[in-house]
Amino acid sequence: MFGPKVKISKDLLMKIRKYAEVAGYSSADEFITHALEKEIAKIEEADSDEEIKKKLKGLGYIS
């Protein structure tokens, strides 16, 4: 599969691979995609930029 790439640390990648395997995902890519889709879905419900910021703060992504 070719597509956009994101750089992450080797330590994080090792954790992702471990958790993906334990959870039964076919690959780290599949696990990452699923995790990101779930998190983005929480934010997509927002109707404005201010609401997006509020949700991001609530999820702990920004302070």
Short mmCIF file of C-alpha atoms in Angstrom, two decimals:
data_model
loop_
_atom_site.label_atom_id
_atom_site.label_comp_id
_atom_site.label_asym_id
_atom_site.label_seq_id
_atom_site.Cartn_x
_atom_site.Cartn_y
_atom_site.Cartn_z
CA MET A 1 0.00 0.00 0.00
CA PHE A 2 1.38 3.37 -0.99
CA GLY A 3 0.10 6.56 0.48
CA PRO A 4 0.85 9.31 2.93
CA LYS A 5 3.47 8.56 5.54
CA VAL A 6 3.83 9.83 9.08
CA LYS A 7 7.06 9.75 11.06
CA ILE A 8 6.88 8.32 14.58
CA SER A 9 9.56 7.24 17.00
CA LYS A 10 10.87 3.67 16.92
CA ASP A 11 9.72 3.18 20.52
CA LEU A 12 6.16 4.15 19.64
CA LEU A 13 6.22 1.95 16.55
CA MET A 14 7.32 -1.03 18.63
CA LYS A 15 4.43 -0.46 21.04
CA ILE A 16 1.98 -0.12 18.19
CA ARG A 17 3.18 -3.34 16.59
CA LYS A 18 2.89 -5.18 19.91
CA TYR A 19 -0.62 -3.89 20.64
CA ALA A 20 -1.76 -4.51 17.06
CA GLU A 21 -0.62 -8.12 17.28
CA VAL A 22 -2.19 -8.66 20.72
CA ALA A 23 -5.47 -7.15 19.52
CA GLY A 24 -5.53 -9.28 16.37
CA TYR A 25 -4.98 -6.59 13.77
CA SER A 26 -3.37 -7.75 10.54
CA SER A 27 -0.81 -4.93 10.65
CA ALA A 28 0.34 -1.87 12.54
CA ASP A 29 -1.14 0.23 9.72
CA GLU A 30 -4.56 -1.31 10.27
CA PHE A 31 -4.36 -0.67 14.02
CA ILE A 32 -3.24 2.94 13.57
CA THR A 33 -5.97 3.62 11.01
CA HIS A 34 -8.64 2.21 13.32
CA ALA A 35 -7.38 4.16 16.35
CA LEU A 36 -7.19 7.42 14.41
CA GLU A 37 -10.63 6.94 12.85
CA LYS A 38 -12.12 6.49 16.32
CA GLU A 39 -10.45 9.62 17.67
CA ILE A 40 -11.32 11.73 14.62
CA ALA A 41 -14.96 10.63 14.84
CA LYS A 42 -15.13 12.16 18.31
CA ILE A 43 -14.00 15.51 16.91
CA GLU A 44 -16.06 15.46 13.68
CA GLU A 45 -19.27 15.96 15.63
CA ALA A 46 -18.23 19.57 16.31
CA ASP A 47 -20.01 22.37 14.42
CA SER A 48 -17.39 25.11 14.80
CA ASP A 49 -13.67 25.65 15.29
CA GLU A 50 -14.32 26.67 18.89
CA GLU A 51 -16.20 23.46 19.53
CA ILE A 52 -13.35 21.49 17.90
CA LYS A 53 -10.89 23.20 20.26
CA LYS A 54 -13.13 22.43 23.22
CA LYS A 55 -13.34 18.76 22.21
CA LEU A 56 -9.56 18.56 21.66
CA LYS A 57 -9.03 20.02 25.13
CA GLY A 58 -11.51 17.57 26.58
CA LEU A 59 -9.68 14.69 24.96
CA GLY A 60 -6.36 15.99 26.29
CA TYR A 61 -4.78 16.80 22.92
CA ILE A 62 -4.34 20.53 23.62
CA SER A 63 -4.20 22.61 26.79
#
